[in-house]
Short mmCIF file of C-alpha atoms in Angstrom, two decimals:
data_model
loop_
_atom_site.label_atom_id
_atom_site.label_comp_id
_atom_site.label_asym_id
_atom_site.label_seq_id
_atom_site.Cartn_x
_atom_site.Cartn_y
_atom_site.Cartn_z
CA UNK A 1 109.10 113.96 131.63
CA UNK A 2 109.41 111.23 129.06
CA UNK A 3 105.70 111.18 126.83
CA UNK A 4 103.23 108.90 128.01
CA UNK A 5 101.84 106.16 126.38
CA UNK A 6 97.82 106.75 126.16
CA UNK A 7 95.29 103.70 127.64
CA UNK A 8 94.36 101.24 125.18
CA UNK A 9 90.83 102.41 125.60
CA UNK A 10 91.86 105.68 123.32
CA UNK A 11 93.31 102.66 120.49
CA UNK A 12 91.82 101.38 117.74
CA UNK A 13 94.46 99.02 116.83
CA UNK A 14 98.36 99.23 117.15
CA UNK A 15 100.13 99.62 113.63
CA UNK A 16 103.40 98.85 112.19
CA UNK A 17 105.31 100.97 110.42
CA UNK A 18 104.52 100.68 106.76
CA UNK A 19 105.75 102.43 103.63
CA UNK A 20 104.36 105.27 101.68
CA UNK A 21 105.55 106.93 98.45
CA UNK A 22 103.61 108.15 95.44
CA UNK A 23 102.39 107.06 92.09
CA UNK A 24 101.98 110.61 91.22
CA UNK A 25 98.21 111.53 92.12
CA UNK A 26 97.16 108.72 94.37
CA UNK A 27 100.16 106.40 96.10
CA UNK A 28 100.68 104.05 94.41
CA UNK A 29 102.53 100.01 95.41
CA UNK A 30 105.19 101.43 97.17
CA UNK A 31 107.95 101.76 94.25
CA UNK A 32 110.43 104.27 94.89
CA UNK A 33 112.07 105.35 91.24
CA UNK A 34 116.07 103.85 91.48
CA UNK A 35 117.03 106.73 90.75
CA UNK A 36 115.82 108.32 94.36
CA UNK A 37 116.63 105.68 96.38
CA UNK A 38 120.27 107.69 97.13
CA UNK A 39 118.35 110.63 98.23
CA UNK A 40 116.41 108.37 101.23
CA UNK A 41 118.93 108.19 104.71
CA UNK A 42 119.35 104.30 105.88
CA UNK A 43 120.25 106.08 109.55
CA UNK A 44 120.43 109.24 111.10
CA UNK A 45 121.21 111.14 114.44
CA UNK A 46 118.08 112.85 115.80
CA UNK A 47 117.33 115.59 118.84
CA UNK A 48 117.26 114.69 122.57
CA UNK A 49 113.83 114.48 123.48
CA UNK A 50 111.78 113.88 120.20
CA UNK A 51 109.75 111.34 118.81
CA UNK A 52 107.89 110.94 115.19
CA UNK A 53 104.95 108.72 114.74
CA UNK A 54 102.49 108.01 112.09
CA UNK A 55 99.32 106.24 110.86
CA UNK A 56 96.57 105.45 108.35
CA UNK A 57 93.42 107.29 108.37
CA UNK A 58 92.52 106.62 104.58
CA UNK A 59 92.58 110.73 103.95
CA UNK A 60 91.90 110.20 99.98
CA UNK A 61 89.44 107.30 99.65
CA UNK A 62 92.03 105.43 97.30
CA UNK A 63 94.41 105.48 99.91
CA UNK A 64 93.54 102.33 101.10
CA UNK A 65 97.18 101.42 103.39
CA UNK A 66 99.83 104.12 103.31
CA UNK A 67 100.20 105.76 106.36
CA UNK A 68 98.94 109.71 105.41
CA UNK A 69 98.76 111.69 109.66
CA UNK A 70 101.79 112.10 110.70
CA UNK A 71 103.19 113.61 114.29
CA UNK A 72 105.99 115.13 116.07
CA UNK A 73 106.26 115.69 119.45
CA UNK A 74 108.77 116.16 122.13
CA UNK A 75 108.52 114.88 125.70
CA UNK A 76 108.73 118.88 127.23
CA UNK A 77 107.05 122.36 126.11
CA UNK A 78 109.23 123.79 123.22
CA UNK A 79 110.12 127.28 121.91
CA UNK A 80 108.66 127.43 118.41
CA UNK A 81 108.16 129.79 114.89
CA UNK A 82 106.97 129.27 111.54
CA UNK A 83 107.11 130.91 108.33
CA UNK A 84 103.49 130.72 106.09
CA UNK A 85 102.35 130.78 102.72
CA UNK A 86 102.22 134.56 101.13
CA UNK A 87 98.87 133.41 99.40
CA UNK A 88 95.92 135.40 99.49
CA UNK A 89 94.24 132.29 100.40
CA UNK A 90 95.67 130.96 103.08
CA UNK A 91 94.54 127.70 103.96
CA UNK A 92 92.86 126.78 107.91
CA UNK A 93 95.89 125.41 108.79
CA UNK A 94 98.03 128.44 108.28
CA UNK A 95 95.73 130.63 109.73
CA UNK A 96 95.14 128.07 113.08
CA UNK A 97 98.53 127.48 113.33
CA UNK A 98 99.68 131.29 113.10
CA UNK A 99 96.88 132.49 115.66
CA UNK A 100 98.08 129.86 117.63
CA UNK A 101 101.63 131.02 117.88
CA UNK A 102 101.22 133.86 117.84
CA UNK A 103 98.68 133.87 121.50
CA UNK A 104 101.60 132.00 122.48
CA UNK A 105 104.45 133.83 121.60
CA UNK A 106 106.28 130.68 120.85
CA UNK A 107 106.45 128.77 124.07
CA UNK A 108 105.13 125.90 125.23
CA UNK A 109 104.69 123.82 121.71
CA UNK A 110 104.53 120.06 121.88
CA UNK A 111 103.78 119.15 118.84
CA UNK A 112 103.45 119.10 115.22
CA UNK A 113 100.47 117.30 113.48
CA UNK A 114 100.30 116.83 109.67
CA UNK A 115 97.63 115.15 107.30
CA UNK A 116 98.64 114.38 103.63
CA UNK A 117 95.70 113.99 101.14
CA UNK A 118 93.51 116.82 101.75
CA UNK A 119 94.50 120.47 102.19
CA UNK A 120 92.17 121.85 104.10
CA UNK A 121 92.26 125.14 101.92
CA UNK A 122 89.72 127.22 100.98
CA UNK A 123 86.81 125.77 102.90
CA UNK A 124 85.40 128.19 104.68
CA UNK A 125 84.52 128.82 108.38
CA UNK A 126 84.28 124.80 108.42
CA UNK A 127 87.94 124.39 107.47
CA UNK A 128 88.91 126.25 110.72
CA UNK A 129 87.05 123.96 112.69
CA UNK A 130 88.20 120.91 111.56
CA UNK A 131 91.71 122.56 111.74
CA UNK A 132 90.90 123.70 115.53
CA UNK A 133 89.40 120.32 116.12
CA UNK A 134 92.71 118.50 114.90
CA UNK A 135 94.78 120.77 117.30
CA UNK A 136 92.44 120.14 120.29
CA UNK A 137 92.59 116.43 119.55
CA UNK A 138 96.11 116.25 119.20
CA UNK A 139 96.73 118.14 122.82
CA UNK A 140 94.38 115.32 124.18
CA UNK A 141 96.92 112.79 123.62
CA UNK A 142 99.14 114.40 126.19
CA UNK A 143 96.89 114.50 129.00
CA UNK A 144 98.52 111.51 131.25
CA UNK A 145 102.09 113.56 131.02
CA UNK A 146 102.00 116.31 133.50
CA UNK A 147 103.61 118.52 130.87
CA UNK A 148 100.50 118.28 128.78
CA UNK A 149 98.01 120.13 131.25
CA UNK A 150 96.03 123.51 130.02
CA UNK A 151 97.95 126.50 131.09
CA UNK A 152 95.30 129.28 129.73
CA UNK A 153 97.69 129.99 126.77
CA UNK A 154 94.96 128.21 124.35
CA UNK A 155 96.51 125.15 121.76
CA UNK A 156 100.01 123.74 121.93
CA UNK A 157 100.22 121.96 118.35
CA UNK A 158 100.77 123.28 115.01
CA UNK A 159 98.92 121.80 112.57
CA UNK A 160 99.55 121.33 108.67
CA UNK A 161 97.47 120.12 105.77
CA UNK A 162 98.53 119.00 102.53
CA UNK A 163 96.72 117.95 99.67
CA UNK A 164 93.67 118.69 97.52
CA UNK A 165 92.31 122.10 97.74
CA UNK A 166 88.88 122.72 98.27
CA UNK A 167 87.78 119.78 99.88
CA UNK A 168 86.82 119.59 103.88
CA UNK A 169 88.70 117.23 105.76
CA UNK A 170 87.49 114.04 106.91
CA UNK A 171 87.99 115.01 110.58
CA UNK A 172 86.41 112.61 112.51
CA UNK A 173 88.31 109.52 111.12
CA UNK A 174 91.42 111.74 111.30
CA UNK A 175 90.71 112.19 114.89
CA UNK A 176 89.88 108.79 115.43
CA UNK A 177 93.58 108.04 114.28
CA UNK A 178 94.97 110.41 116.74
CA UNK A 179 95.53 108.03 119.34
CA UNK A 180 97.55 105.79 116.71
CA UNK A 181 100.12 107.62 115.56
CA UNK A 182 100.75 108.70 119.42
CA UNK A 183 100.89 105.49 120.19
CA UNK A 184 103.39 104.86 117.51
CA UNK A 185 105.47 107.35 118.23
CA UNK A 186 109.24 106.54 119.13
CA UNK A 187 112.73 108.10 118.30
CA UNK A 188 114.43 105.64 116.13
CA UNK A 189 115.05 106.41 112.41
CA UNK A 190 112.80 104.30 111.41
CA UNK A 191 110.76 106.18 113.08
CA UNK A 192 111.36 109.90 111.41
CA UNK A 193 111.64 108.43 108.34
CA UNK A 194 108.01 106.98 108.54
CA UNK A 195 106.60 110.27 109.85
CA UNK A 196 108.66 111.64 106.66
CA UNK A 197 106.71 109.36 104.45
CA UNK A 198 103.47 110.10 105.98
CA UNK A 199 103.40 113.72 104.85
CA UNK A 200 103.80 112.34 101.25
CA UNK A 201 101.26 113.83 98.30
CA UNK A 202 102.59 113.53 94.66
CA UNK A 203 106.38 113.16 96.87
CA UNK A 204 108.57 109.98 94.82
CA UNK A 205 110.29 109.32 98.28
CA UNK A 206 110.24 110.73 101.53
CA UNK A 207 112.58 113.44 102.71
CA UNK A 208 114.67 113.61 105.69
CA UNK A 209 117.92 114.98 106.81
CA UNK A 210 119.46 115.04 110.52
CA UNK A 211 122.69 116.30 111.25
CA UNK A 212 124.74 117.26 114.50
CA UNK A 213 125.96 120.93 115.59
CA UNK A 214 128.24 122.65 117.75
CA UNK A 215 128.09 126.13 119.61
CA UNK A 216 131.44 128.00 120.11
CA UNK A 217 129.85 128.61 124.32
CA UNK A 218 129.17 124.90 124.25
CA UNK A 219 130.67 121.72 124.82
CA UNK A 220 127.38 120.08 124.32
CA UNK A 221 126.67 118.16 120.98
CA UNK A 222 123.25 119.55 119.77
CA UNK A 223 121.23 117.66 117.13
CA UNK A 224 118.64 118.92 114.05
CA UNK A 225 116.44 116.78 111.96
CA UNK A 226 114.06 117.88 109.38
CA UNK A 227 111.26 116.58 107.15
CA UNK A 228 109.98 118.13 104.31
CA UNK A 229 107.44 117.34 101.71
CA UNK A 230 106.97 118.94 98.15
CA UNK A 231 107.11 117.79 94.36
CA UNK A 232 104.44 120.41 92.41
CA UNK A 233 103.02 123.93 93.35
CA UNK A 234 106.37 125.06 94.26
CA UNK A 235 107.63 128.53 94.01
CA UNK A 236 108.42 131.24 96.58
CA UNK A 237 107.01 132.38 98.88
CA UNK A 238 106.85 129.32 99.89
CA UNK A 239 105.16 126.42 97.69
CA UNK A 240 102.75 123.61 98.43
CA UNK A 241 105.37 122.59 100.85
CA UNK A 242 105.52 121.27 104.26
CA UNK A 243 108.12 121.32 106.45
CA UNK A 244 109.44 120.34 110.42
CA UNK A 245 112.84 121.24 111.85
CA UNK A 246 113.52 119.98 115.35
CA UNK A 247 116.52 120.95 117.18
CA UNK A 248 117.72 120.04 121.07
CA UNK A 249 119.55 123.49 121.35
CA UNK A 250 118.61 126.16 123.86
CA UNK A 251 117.06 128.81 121.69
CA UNK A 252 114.55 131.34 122.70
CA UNK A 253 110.98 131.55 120.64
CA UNK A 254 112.01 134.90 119.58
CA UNK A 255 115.17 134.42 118.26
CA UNK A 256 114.13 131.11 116.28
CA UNK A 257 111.47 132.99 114.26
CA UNK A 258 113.96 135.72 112.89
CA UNK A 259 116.68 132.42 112.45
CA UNK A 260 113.90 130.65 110.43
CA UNK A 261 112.74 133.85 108.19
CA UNK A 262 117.02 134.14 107.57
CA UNK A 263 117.21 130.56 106.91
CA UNK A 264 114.52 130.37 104.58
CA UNK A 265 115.16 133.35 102.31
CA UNK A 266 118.14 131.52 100.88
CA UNK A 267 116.44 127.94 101.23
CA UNK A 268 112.89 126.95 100.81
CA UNK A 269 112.34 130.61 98.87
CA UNK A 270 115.28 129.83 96.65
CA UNK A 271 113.56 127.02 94.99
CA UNK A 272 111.22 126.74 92.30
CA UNK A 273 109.42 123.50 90.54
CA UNK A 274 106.61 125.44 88.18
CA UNK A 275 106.20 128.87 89.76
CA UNK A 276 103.35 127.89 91.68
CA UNK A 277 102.61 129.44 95.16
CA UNK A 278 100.18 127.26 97.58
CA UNK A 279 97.74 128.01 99.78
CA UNK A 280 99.45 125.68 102.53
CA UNK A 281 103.08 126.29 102.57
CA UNK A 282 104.25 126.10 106.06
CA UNK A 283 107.85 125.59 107.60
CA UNK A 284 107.93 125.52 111.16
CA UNK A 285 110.85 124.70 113.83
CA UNK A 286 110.48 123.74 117.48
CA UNK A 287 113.35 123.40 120.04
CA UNK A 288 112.97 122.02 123.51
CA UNK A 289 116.93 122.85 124.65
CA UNK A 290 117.03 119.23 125.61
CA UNK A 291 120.49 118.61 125.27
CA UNK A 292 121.78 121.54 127.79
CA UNK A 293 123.82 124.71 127.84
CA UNK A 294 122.88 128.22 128.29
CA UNK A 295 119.80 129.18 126.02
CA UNK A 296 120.66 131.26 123.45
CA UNK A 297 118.48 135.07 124.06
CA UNK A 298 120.54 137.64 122.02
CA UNK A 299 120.75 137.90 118.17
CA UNK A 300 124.12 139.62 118.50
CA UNK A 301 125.67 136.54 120.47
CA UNK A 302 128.31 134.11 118.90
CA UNK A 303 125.89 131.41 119.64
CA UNK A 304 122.85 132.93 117.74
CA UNK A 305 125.17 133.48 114.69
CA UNK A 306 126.68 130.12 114.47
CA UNK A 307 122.97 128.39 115.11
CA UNK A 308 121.74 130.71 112.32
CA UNK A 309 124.31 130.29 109.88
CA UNK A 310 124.00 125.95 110.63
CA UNK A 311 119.96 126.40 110.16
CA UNK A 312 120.60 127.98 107.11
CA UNK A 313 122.60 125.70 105.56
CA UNK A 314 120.87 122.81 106.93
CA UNK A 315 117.23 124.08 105.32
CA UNK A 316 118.91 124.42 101.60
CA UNK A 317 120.28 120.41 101.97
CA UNK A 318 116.34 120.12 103.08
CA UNK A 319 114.95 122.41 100.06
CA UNK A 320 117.45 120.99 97.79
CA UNK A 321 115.39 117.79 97.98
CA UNK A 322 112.27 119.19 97.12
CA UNK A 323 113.65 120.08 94.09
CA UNK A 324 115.25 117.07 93.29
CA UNK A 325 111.82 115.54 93.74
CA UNK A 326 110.21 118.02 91.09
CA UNK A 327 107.31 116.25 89.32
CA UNK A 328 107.94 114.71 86.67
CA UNK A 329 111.69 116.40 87.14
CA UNK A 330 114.67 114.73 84.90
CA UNK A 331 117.16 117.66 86.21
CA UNK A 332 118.68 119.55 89.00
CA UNK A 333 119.66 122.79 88.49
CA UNK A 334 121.87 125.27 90.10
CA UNK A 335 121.19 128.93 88.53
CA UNK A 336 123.54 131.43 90.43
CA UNK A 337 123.26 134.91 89.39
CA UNK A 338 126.61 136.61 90.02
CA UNK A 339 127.37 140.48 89.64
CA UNK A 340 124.28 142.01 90.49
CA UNK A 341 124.09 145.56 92.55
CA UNK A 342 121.74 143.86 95.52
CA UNK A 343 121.53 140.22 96.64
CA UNK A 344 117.82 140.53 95.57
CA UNK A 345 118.05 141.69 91.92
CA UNK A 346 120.16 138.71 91.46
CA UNK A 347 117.67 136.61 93.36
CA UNK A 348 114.83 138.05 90.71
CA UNK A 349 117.00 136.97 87.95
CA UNK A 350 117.30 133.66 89.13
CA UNK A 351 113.79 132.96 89.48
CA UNK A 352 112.87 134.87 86.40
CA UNK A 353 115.41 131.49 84.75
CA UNK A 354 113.96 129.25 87.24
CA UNK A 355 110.27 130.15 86.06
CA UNK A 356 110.26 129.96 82.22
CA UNK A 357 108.85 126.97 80.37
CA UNK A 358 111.14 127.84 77.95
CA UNK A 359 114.33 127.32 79.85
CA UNK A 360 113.31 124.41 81.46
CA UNK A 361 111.77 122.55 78.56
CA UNK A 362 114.70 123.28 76.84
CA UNK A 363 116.68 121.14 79.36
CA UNK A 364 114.41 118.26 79.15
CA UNK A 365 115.60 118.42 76.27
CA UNK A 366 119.14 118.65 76.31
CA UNK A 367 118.88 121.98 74.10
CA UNK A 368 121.74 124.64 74.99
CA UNK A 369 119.61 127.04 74.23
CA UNK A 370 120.86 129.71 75.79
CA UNK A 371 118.93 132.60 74.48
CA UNK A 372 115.67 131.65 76.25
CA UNK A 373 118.19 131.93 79.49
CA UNK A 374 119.65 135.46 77.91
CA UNK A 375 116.00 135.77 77.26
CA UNK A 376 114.52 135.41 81.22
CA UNK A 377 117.02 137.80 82.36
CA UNK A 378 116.45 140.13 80.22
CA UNK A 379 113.04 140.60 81.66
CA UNK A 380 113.58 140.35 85.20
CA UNK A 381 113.13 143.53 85.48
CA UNK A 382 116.27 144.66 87.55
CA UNK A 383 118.75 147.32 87.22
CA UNK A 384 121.90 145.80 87.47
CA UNK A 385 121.74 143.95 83.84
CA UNK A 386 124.10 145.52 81.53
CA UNK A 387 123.72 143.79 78.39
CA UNK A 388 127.07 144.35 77.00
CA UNK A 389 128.79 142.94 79.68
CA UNK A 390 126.50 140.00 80.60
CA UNK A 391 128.13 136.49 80.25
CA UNK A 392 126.29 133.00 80.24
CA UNK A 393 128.29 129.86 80.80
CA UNK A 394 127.21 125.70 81.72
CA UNK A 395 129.21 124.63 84.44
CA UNK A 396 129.51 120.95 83.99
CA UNK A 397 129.15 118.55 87.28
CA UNK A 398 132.37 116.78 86.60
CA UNK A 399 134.40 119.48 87.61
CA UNK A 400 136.03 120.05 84.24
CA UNK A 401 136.09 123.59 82.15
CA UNK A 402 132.71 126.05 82.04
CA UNK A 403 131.18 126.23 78.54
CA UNK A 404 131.24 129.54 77.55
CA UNK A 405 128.21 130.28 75.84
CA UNK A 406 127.49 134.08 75.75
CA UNK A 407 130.70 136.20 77.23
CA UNK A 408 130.18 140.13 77.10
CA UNK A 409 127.25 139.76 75.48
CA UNK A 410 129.30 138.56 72.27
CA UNK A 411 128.03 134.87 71.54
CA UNK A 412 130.31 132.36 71.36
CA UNK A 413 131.17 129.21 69.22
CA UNK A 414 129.52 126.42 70.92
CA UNK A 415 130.59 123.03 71.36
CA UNK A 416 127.80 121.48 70.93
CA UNK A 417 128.54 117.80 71.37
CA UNK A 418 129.85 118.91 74.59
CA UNK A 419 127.07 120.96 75.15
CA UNK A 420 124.79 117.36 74.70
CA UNK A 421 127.53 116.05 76.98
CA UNK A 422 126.76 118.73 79.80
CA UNK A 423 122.91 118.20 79.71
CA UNK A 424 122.93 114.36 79.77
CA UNK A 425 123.82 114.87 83.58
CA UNK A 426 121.24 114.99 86.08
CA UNK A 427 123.00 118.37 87.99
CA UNK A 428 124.03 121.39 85.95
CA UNK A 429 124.44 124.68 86.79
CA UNK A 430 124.20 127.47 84.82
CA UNK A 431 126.08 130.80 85.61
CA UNK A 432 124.95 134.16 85.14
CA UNK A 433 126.96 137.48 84.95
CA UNK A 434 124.95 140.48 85.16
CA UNK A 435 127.91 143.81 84.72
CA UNK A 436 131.17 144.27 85.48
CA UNK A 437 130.05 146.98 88.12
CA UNK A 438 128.90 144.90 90.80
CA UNK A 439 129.71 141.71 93.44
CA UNK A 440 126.13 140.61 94.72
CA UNK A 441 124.40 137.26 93.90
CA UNK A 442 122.19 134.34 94.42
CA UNK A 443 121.49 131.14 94.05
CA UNK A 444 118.35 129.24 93.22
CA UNK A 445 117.53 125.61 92.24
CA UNK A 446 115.16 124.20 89.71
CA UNK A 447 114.33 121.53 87.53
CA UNK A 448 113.33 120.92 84.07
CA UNK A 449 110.08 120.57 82.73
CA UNK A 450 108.49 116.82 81.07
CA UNK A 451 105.99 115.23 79.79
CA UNK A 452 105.10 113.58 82.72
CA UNK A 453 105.11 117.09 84.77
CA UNK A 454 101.58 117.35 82.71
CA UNK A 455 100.25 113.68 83.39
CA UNK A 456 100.78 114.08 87.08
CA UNK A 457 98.64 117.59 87.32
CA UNK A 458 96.51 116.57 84.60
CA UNK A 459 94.76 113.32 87.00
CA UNK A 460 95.54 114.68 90.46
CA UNK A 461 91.88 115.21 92.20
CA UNK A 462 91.63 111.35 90.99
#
């Protein structure tokens, strides 16, 4: 059953869909940078069976017109997983939404409901309330749709938080704004994409990806869209980072958690702004099977491997974003860490590049200085470096010739007009090779540190 539209006497006031992106630590008039504006869909192709609203509740008092509570739904009970912050403190949020899943086991999710502005993190015994509360509230809005009646399994919504941390929600005029952004929900891309600007904080533009799928049992034409949100306080596991995949496909509650934890090992855990780990980091993915076919129930199945393998690649375009959205970020970089003896010792190196102010500042820059890169991986702390027979090359974006810089762990003559050339792009990548011994690697993506990366943190409680 299609979701019902709520009686006007649970509306305050019908809103249009208005625009929200940042001015770094309070929004700001609505600019997004030129540079961004190729990174922001015009159209898209979303799942049978979903809807995105959103609406302004004024979350951060300066917020005065951007939309900051955002929801998705979908008009039937969906399977459902999540992967949470590794933080020792883990904000209400997480911990609602995990309990809640977990009672559940996965089934019978409607909906996803996300304030920007406030975290909701480390508030106490009150923090769970208001994060209980905003569940609760957000199941109300389903109670004309037969689908939306108690079953005794407890909550059906997850519920996310982004913003400052330590600061209690202001609950009651969230709630009050409920009704809105149900009322405004609808499944055009204008649409997702304002639900993707809703979940903004320090976020340049909004982020938003849709794609279609096949399965080789199928003849059905399945659908996934995702919204993420991150700029700052990102670095696995996970990162003050937000994120909702949707998907029509027929896919068990089991099998989507371990196709999520898969997908986001190389994704959302491969990515790294200022090795920062959040208190709120949550990536969640519902499926309601709307668009047919035989539901997918074993991991060793055809289907479950090609729906894994799409996810997969489909959360790195989503976590590529985030990084492209670093504060205060001037570059994109690609580190891939070849010739390792595991997949995860060259995953350690590649962080250990991804995380030094050294490295990155030196590609603000436009410094080829690759001993603070020889430097990082030296101290990884992994086994598989063999220093004699480590190599360090830029691999320019234009597609012409790698720039040796360190080969065998012999130095080499660098260009270094060309080197200037290289780092005037906006994408690099640098390559890595660990030994001669061994074939594993990894890839993870980062960005350079600025000047601005400072002004943005420096101001943003104000």
């Amino acid at each position: 059953m299609a979701l019902a539209r709520p009686s006007s006497r649970w509306l305050t006031h019908p809103r249009a869909f208005t625009a929200q992106v940042r001015s770094y630590s309070a929004p700001g008039d609505g600019t997004i940078p030129a540079s961004k504006k190729k990174y922001i869909p015009t159209s898209g192709t979303y799942p049978l069976g979903f809807k995105a609203g959103s609406a302004h509740v004024g979350v951060k008092p300066s917020n005065t017109r951007f939309d900051d509570l955002a929801l998705v739904a979908s008009d039937t009970p969906c399977a459902a997983a999540a992967v949470f912050t590794t933080n020792k403190f883990q904000a209400a949020p997480v911990t609602v939404s995990r309990d809640m899943l977990s009672k559940r086991k996965g089934d019978g999710i409607r909906a996803v409901v996300v304030n920007s502005g406030c975290a909701n993190a480390v508030t106490g015994k009150g923090g769970i309330q208001d994060a209980l509360r905003m569940g609760l509230e957000t199941d109300r809005q389903f109670i004309e749709d037969s689908n939306g009646e108690d079953d005794g399994q407890g909550g059906r919504s997850i519920v996310m938080s982004t913003g400052v941390i330590g600061q209690r929600l202001p609950i009651d005029k969230i709630v009050a704004k409920l009704p809105d952004a149900y009322y405004n929900l609808g499944d055009t891309h204008e649409h997702w994409l304002g639900a993707a600007k809703a979940i903004c904080t320090t976020d340049t533009f909004p982020k938003l990806v849709s794609k279609t799928f096949t399965l080789p049992s199928s003849q059905e034409e399945y659908h996934l869209a995702g919204m993420t949100k991150g700029a700052g306080m990102i670095h696995p596991n996970m990162a003050t980072l937000l994120g909702i995949i949707c998907t029509d496909a027929p896919v068990a509650a089991p099998l989507l958690q371990g196709a999520l934890k898969e997908a986001i090992t190389k994704s959302f855990n491969s990515i790294s702004i200022d090795g920062d780990t959040s208190t709120n980091d949550t990536v969640a993915i519902i499926a309601n099977g709307a668009a047919g076919g035989q539901e997918i129930t074993s991991s060793s199945s055809k289907d479950y491997k090609a729906f894994s393998a799409t996810l997969t690649d489909f959360a790195i375009d989503l976590a590529k974003l985030v990084v492209r959205d670093g504060e205060g970020a001037t570059k994109f970089v690609t580190i891939r860490v070849t010739n390792a003896k595991t997949y995860e010792e060259a995953k350690q190196v590649g962080n250990s590049i991804a995380r030094s102010p050294l490295v990155k500042t030196a590609l603000y820059g436009k410094d080829a200085n690759w001993g603070r890169i020889l430097c990082a991986t030296g101290y990884a702390g992994v086994d598989s470096i063999i220093p004699e027979q480590t190599s360090v090359s830029f691999i320019p974006t234009d597609g012409s010739e790698e720039l040796k810089l360190l080969v065998k762990g012999e130095p080499e003559q660098v260009d270094e007009d060309r080197a200037a050339k290289i780092l005037e792009a906006e994408d690099l990548e640098i390559l890595v090779r660990l030994s001669e011994k061994y074939d594993a690697e990894a890839t993870v993506w980062t960005c350079d540190f600025s000047h601005e990366y400072v002004t943005i943190n420096g101001d943003y409680r104000t």
